[in-house]
């Protein structure tokens, strides 16, 4: 029997991964609810074998758009319930905004509910970049409260690493828990060449440990004058970034690029580094794997599920520029080590992080949620 799934995903969507829905359609059918600002996406009614419903997102009116999307999802569920249409499972991308919507929509449809937890919401590092603003203090209290409310009402919960929701252990007791990597499309990520460049991709500044990376690179830059550091990411206020770089001649900021341009950046670097203070998984680490790049990550949260120390990458303690500098120095000095780690990562990516493996894990999880008594 083919299960019918309702997927509620965050927006605004700027592009649609049709291949993902074609592949998912081999295992189930259903509908997708999301938002976009793109008229072509807004006009879509089907993506592969999935019904596609998209609400318009207003970039300068985020709160209004979120409220509108909530009502949009509820009205969709009511129409389907009144029409006698049966959904087996409601899946949401996160346990916060779409998670709250998912609780209500699942109740309306009489379906089971399984939120994904694709981030860290209880770590202090998640809120470092907001400073001491009142809004940040409110979020630190409100977001875990919302998350606890949503998880308590879930039938199943999809995680990225085992301890991700430990603060909510009492609320999730007896629920179906799945733990496997999120979907990462790596088909366009391939080894291109090796430039003597250390690459970082991401934002925001402190949570991702960009300050630690810059400090570490400065420690060994004189020893390796032929290497440079590229910081690729969106920093709307570049004050901290510019102060940390301090005009260093071989550290530079690459403004954000569209995702189709990412394979060229990742594929040509010599070393990829993700020095986060908090990280649920790090999709970019899988993309770097697919490009056979040696990777350095911090031994925190979900990163050790993507990097096996000394096997397909190197792990260092978070907030430790000396340890990170030593790891950089080691890789910069040893081309054979870079090649060995990169090749091991590529081999692992082709099995453990393949799209086929993801869909098998996903459907096994859905099956357990739907058959739990």
Coordinates of C-alpha atoms in Angstrom, one line a residue:
X1 CA 0.0 0.0 0.0
X2 CA 1.3 3.5 -0.9
X3 CA 1.3 5.9 1.9
X4 CA 0.0 9.5 1.4
X5 CA 2.2 12.1 3.0
X6 CA 1.7 15.8 3.5
X7 CA 5.0 17.7 3.5
X8 CA 5.1 21.2 5.1
X9 CA 8.4 22.9 4.2
X10 CA 9.8 26.3 5.0
X11 CA 10.1 29.0 2.5
X12 CA 10.5 31.1 0.6
X13 CA 11.5 28.6 -2.1
X14 CA 13.7 30.1 -4.8
X15 CA 14.0 26.8 -6.7
X16 CA 12.4 23.3 -6.6
X17 CA 14.3 20.1 -6.5
X18 CA 12.1 18.1 -8.8
X19 CA 14.4 15.1 -8.8
X20 CA 13.9 14.8 -5.0
X21 CA 10.1 14.5 -5.4
X22 CA 10.4 12.2 -8.4
X23 CA 12.6 9.9 -6.2
X24 CA 10.3 10.2 -3.2
X25 CA 7.4 9.4 -5.5
X26 CA 8.8 5.9 -5.9
X27 CA 7.9 5.2 -2.3
X28 CA 4.9 7.4 -1.5
X29 CA 2.5 10.0 -2.9
X30 CA 1.0 13.2 -1.4
X31 CA 1.3 16.9 -1.4
X32 CA 3.7 19.7 -0.6
X33 CA 2.9 23.0 1.1
X34 CA 5.4 25.9 1.1
X35 CA 5.9 29.6 0.2
X36 CA 7.8 31.5 -2.5
X37 CA 8.2 34.9 -4.0
X38 CA 8.8 33.4 -7.5
X39 CA 5.8 33.6 -9.8
X40 CA 6.8 30.5 -11.7
X41 CA 6.9 28.5 -8.5
X42 CA 3.6 30.0 -7.2
X43 CA 1.9 28.8 -10.4
X44 CA 3.0 25.2 -10.0
X45 CA 0.2 22.8 -9.1
X46 CA 2.3 19.5 -9.3
X47 CA 5.9 18.6 -8.9
X48 CA 6.5 15.1 -10.2
X49 CA 3.7 13.0 -8.6
X50 CA 3.1 15.4 -5.7
X51 CA 0.4 18.0 -5.5
X52 CA 2.1 21.3 -5.0
X53 CA 0.5 24.2 -3.1
X54 CA 2.4 27.5 -2.6
X55 CA 1.5 30.6 -0.8
X56 CA 3.1 34.0 -1.7
X57 CA 5.8 35.1 0.7
X58 CA 6.3 38.9 1.3
X59 CA 10.0 39.4 2.1
X60 CA 9.5 42.7 4.0
X61 CA 6.5 41.4 6.0
X62 CA 7.8 38.1 7.5
X63 CA 5.3 37.9 10.3
X64 CA 2.4 38.6 8.0
X65 CA 3.7 35.9 5.6
X66 CA 4.1 33.4 8.4
X67 CA 0.5 34.0 9.7
X68 CA -0.8 33.8 6.1
X69 CA 1.0 30.5 5.5
X70 CA -0.4 29.1 8.8
X71 CA -4.0 29.9 7.6
X72 CA -3.1 28.6 4.1
X73 CA -2.1 25.2 5.5
X74 CA -5.1 24.9 7.8
X75 CA -7.6 25.8 5.0
X76 CA -5.9 23.2 2.8
X77 CA -6.3 20.6 5.5
X78 CA -10.0 21.5 6.1
X79 CA -10.8 21.3 2.4
X80 CA -9.2 17.9 2.1
X81 CA -10.9 16.6 5.2
X82 CA -14.3 17.8 4.0
X83 CA -13.7 16.2 0.6
X84 CA -13.0 12.9 2.4
X85 CA -9.4 12.8 1.3
X86 CA -7.2 10.7 3.5
X87 CA -3.6 11.5 4.5
X88 CA -1.6 9.1 6.5
X89 CA 1.2 11.3 7.8
X90 CA 2.1 15.0 8.1
X91 CA 5.9 15.8 8.0
X92 CA 7.4 19.1 8.8
X93 CA 10.9 20.4 8.3
X94 CA 11.3 21.7 11.8
X95 CA 9.7 21.5 15.2
X96 CA 9.1 25.3 15.5
X97 CA 7.2 27.3 12.9
X98 CA 6.2 24.5 10.5
X99 CA 6.0 22.1 13.5
X100 CA 3.3 24.2 15.2
X101 CA 1.4 24.2 11.9
X102 CA 1.9 20.5 11.5
X103 CA 0.4 19.7 14.9
X104 CA -2.9 21.4 13.9
X105 CA -2.9 20.2 10.3
X106 CA -2.4 16.6 11.4
X107 CA -5.2 16.9 13.9
X108 CA -7.6 18.3 11.2
X109 CA -6.6 15.5 8.8
X110 CA -6.7 12.7 11.4
X111 CA -3.1 11.9 10.3
X112 CA 0.0 11.0 12.3
X113 CA 2.6 13.6 12.7
X114 CA 6.4 13.5 12.4
X115 CA 8.5 16.6 12.6
X116 CA 12.1 16.7 11.5
X117 CA 14.7 18.3 13.8
X118 CA 17.2 19.8 11.4
X119 CA 18.8 22.3 13.8
X120 CA 20.0 22.9 17.4
X121 CA 17.5 25.0 19.3
X122 CA 18.6 24.7 22.9
X123 CA 22.3 25.5 22.5
X124 CA 23.5 28.9 23.8
X125 CA 25.8 29.1 20.8
X126 CA 22.6 29.4 18.6
X127 CA 21.9 32.8 20.0
X128 CA 25.5 34.3 20.2
X129 CA 25.2 36.4 17.1
X130 CA 22.1 38.2 18.4
X131 CA 23.9 39.8 21.3
X132 CA 21.9 40.9 24.4
X133 CA 18.8 42.1 22.6
X134 CA 15.5 41.6 24.3
X135 CA 14.3 39.7 21.2
X136 CA 17.1 37.2 21.6
X137 CA 16.4 36.6 25.3
X138 CA 12.8 36.0 24.5
X139 CA 13.7 33.5 21.7
X140 CA 16.0 31.6 24.1
X141 CA 12.9 31.0 26.3
X142 CA 10.1 30.8 23.8
X143 CA 11.7 28.5 21.1
X144 CA 12.5 25.6 23.5
X145 CA 9.0 25.9 24.9
X146 CA 7.4 25.7 21.5
X147 CA 9.7 22.8 20.6
X148 CA 8.7 20.9 23.7
X149 CA 5.0 21.4 22.9
X150 CA 5.4 20.2 19.4
X151 CA 7.5 17.2 20.2
X152 CA 5.1 16.0 22.9
X153 CA 2.4 15.9 20.3
X154 CA 4.4 14.0 17.6
X155 CA 4.1 10.4 16.8
X156 CA 7.6 10.2 15.4
X157 CA 10.6 12.4 15.4
X158 CA 13.4 12.5 12.8
X159 CA 16.9 13.5 14.2
X160 CA 20.4 14.1 12.9
X161 CA 22.3 12.8 15.9
X162 CA 21.4 10.8 19.0
X163 CA 21.5 13.5 21.7
X164 CA 19.9 16.2 19.7
X165 CA 16.7 16.4 21.8
X166 CA 18.0 15.2 25.2
X167 CA 16.5 18.2 27.0
X168 CA 13.1 16.9 26.0
X169 CA 13.7 13.3 27.0
X170 CA 10.5 13.1 29.2
X171 CA 8.3 14.6 26.5
X172 CA 9.4 12.2 23.7
X173 CA 9.4 8.9 25.7
X174 CA 7.8 6.1 23.8
X175 CA 7.8 7.9 20.5
X176 CA 9.4 6.6 17.3
X177 CA 12.8 8.2 16.9
X178 CA 14.7 8.1 13.6
X179 CA 18.3 9.2 13.3
X180 CA 19.9 9.6 9.9
X181 CA 21.4 12.4 7.7
X182 CA 19.2 14.8 5.9
X183 CA 18.9 14.8 2.2
X184 CA 21.9 16.3 0.4
X185 CA 21.9 16.4 -3.4
X186 CA 25.5 15.9 -4.4
X187 CA 25.2 15.0 -8.1
X188 CA 26.7 18.3 -9.2
X189 CA 29.5 18.2 -6.6
X190 CA 32.7 16.7 -8.1
X191 CA 36.4 17.1 -7.6
X192 CA 37.6 19.9 -9.9
X193 CA 41.2 20.7 -8.9
X194 CA 43.1 21.6 -5.8
X195 CA 44.0 25.2 -5.2
X196 CA 45.9 26.1 -2.1
X197 CA 42.8 27.6 -0.6
X198 CA 41.1 27.0 2.8
X199 CA 37.4 27.3 2.3
X200 CA 34.6 28.1 4.7
X201 CA 30.9 28.3 3.7
X202 CA 28.1 29.5 6.0
X203 CA 26.8 32.1 8.4
X204 CA 26.3 33.6 11.0
X205 CA 29.7 34.8 12.2
X206 CA 30.1 33.5 15.8
X207 CA 27.9 30.4 15.8
X208 CA 29.9 29.1 12.8
X209 CA 33.2 29.9 14.4
X210 CA 34.4 32.2 11.7
X211 CA 36.4 34.2 14.3
X212 CA 38.1 31.1 15.4
X213 CA 39.0 30.1 11.9
X214 CA 40.5 33.5 11.0
X215 CA 42.6 33.5 14.2
X216 CA 43.8 30.0 13.5
X217 CA 44.8 30.8 9.9
X218 CA 46.7 33.8 11.0
X219 CA 48.8 31.6 13.3
X220 CA 50.2 29.5 10.5
X221 CA 49.8 31.9 7.5
X222 CA 53.5 32.9 7.5
X223 CA 54.6 29.3 7.4
X224 CA 52.4 28.7 4.4
X225 CA 52.5 31.9 2.3
X226 CA 51.1 30.1 -0.8
X227 CA 47.8 29.3 1.0
X228 CA 44.8 31.7 1.3
X229 CA 41.5 31.6 3.3
X230 CA 38.2 32.3 1.6
X231 CA 35.1 33.1 3.8
X232 CA 32.0 32.5 1.7
X233 CA 28.8 33.6 3.3
X234 CA 26.2 36.2 4.0
X235 CA 27.1 38.8 6.6
X236 CA 24.7 41.7 6.5
X237 CA 26.7 43.6 9.0
X238 CA 30.4 42.9 8.1
X239 CA 31.8 44.8 11.0
X240 CA 32.9 41.8 13.0
X241 CA 34.2 40.0 9.9
X242 CA 36.2 42.9 8.7
X243 CA 37.7 43.5 12.2
X244 CA 38.7 39.9 12.4
X245 CA 40.3 39.8 9.0
X246 CA 42.0 43.1 9.8
X247 CA 43.2 43.6 6.2
X248 CA 45.2 40.3 6.1
X249 CA 46.4 40.0 2.5
X250 CA 45.4 36.3 2.1
X251 CA 42.1 36.3 3.9
X252 CA 39.1 37.5 1.9
X253 CA 35.3 37.5 1.9
X254 CA 33.4 35.9 -1.0
X255 CA 29.8 37.2 -1.0
X256 CA 27.1 34.5 -1.1
X257 CA 26.5 32.8 -4.4
X258 CA 23.5 30.9 -5.8
X259 CA 23.6 27.1 -5.1
X260 CA 24.4 26.1 -8.7
X261 CA 27.7 28.0 -8.3
X262 CA 28.7 26.2 -5.1
X263 CA 30.2 23.1 -6.8
X264 CA 32.9 25.3 -8.4
X265 CA 33.9 26.8 -5.1
X266 CA 33.9 23.6 -3.1
X267 CA 35.4 21.6 -5.9
X268 CA 38.5 23.8 -6.3
X269 CA 39.5 24.3 -2.6
X270 CA 42.4 22.5 -1.0
X271 CA 40.9 22.1 2.5
X272 CA 37.3 22.6 3.7
X273 CA 36.7 23.8 7.3
X274 CA 33.6 24.0 9.4
X275 CA 34.6 25.4 12.9
X276 CA 31.1 25.7 14.3
X277 CA 30.3 26.2 18.0
X278 CA 27.0 24.5 17.3
X279 CA 26.0 22.4 14.3
X280 CA 23.3 19.9 13.8
X281 CA 25.0 18.2 10.8
X282 CA 26.4 20.6 8.2
X283 CA 25.2 19.7 4.7
X284 CA 28.2 21.5 3.2
X285 CA 30.4 18.8 4.8
X286 CA 28.7 16.2 2.7
X287 CA 29.1 18.4 -0.4
X288 CA 32.8 18.7 0.4
X289 CA 32.9 14.9 0.7
X290 CA 31.4 14.5 -2.7
X291 CA 34.3 16.7 -4.0
X292 CA 36.8 14.5 -2.3
X293 CA 38.1 17.3 -0.2
X294 CA 39.9 16.9 3.2
X295 CA 37.7 18.4 5.9
X296 CA 38.3 19.8 9.3
X297 CA 35.3 20.2 11.7
X298 CA 34.7 20.8 15.4
X299 CA 33.9 17.9 17.6
X300 CA 30.5 19.2 18.6
X301 CA 26.9 18.1 18.2
X302 CA 26.3 16.4 14.9
X303 CA 29.5 17.1 13.1
X304 CA 31.1 13.8 14.3
X305 CA 28.4 11.9 12.4
X306 CA 29.7 13.4 9.2
X307 CA 33.5 13.4 9.9
X308 CA 35.2 10.4 11.3
X309 CA 38.4 11.7 12.9
X310 CA 41.6 10.6 11.2
X311 CA 39.6 8.5 8.7
X312 CA 37.8 10.9 6.4
X313 CA 38.7 14.2 8.1
X314 CA 40.0 15.8 11.2
X315 CA 38.1 16.8 14.3
X316 CA 39.2 19.6 16.7
X317 CA 37.7 21.1 19.9
X318 CA 35.4 24.0 19.4
X319 CA 36.6 27.5 20.2
X320 CA 40.3 26.4 20.1
X321 CA 42.3 28.3 17.5
X322 CA 45.5 26.6 18.5
X323 CA 44.1 23.1 17.8
X324 CA 42.5 24.3 14.5
X325 CA 45.8 25.9 13.5
X326 CA 47.7 22.7 14.2
X327 CA 45.2 20.7 12.0
X328 CA 45.5 23.3 9.2
X329 CA 49.3 23.2 9.4
X330 CA 49.2 19.4 9.3
X331 CA 47.1 19.3 6.1
X332 CA 48.8 22.1 4.4
X333 CA 52.1 20.3 4.9
X334 CA 51.0 16.9 3.8
X335 CA 49.5 16.5 0.2
X336 CA 49.3 12.7 0.7
X337 CA 47.2 13.1 3.9
X338 CA 44.9 15.5 2.1
X339 CA 44.4 13.0 -0.7
X340 CA 43.9 10.1 1.7
X341 CA 41.2 11.9 3.7
X342 CA 39.5 13.3 0.7
X343 CA 39.3 9.9 -1.1
X344 CA 38.0 8.2 2.1
X345 CA 35.3 10.9 2.4
X346 CA 34.2 10.5 -1.2
X347 CA 33.9 6.7 -0.8
X348 CA 31.8 7.1 2.4
X349 CA 29.6 9.8 0.7
X350 CA 28.8 7.4 -2.1
X351 CA 27.3 4.9 0.3
X352 CA 26.2 6.3 3.6
X353 CA 25.1 9.7 2.3
X354 CA 23.8 8.6 -1.1
X355 CA 20.3 9.7 -2.1
X356 CA 19.2 6.0 -2.3
X357 CA 20.3 5.4 1.3
X358 CA 18.4 8.6 2.4
X359 CA 15.1 7.5 0.8
X360 CA 15.4 4.0 2.3
X361 CA 16.0 5.5 5.7
X362 CA 13.2 7.9 5.3
X363 CA 10.6 5.3 4.2
X364 CA 11.7 2.9 7.0
X365 CA 11.1 5.7 9.5
X366 CA 7.7 6.6 8.0
X367 CA 6.7 3.0 8.1
X368 CA 7.6 2.7 11.8
X369 CA 5.6 5.8 12.6
X370 CA 2.6 4.6 10.7
X371 CA 2.6 1.1 12.1
X372 CA 3.3 2.0 15.8
X373 CA 0.4 0.9 18.0

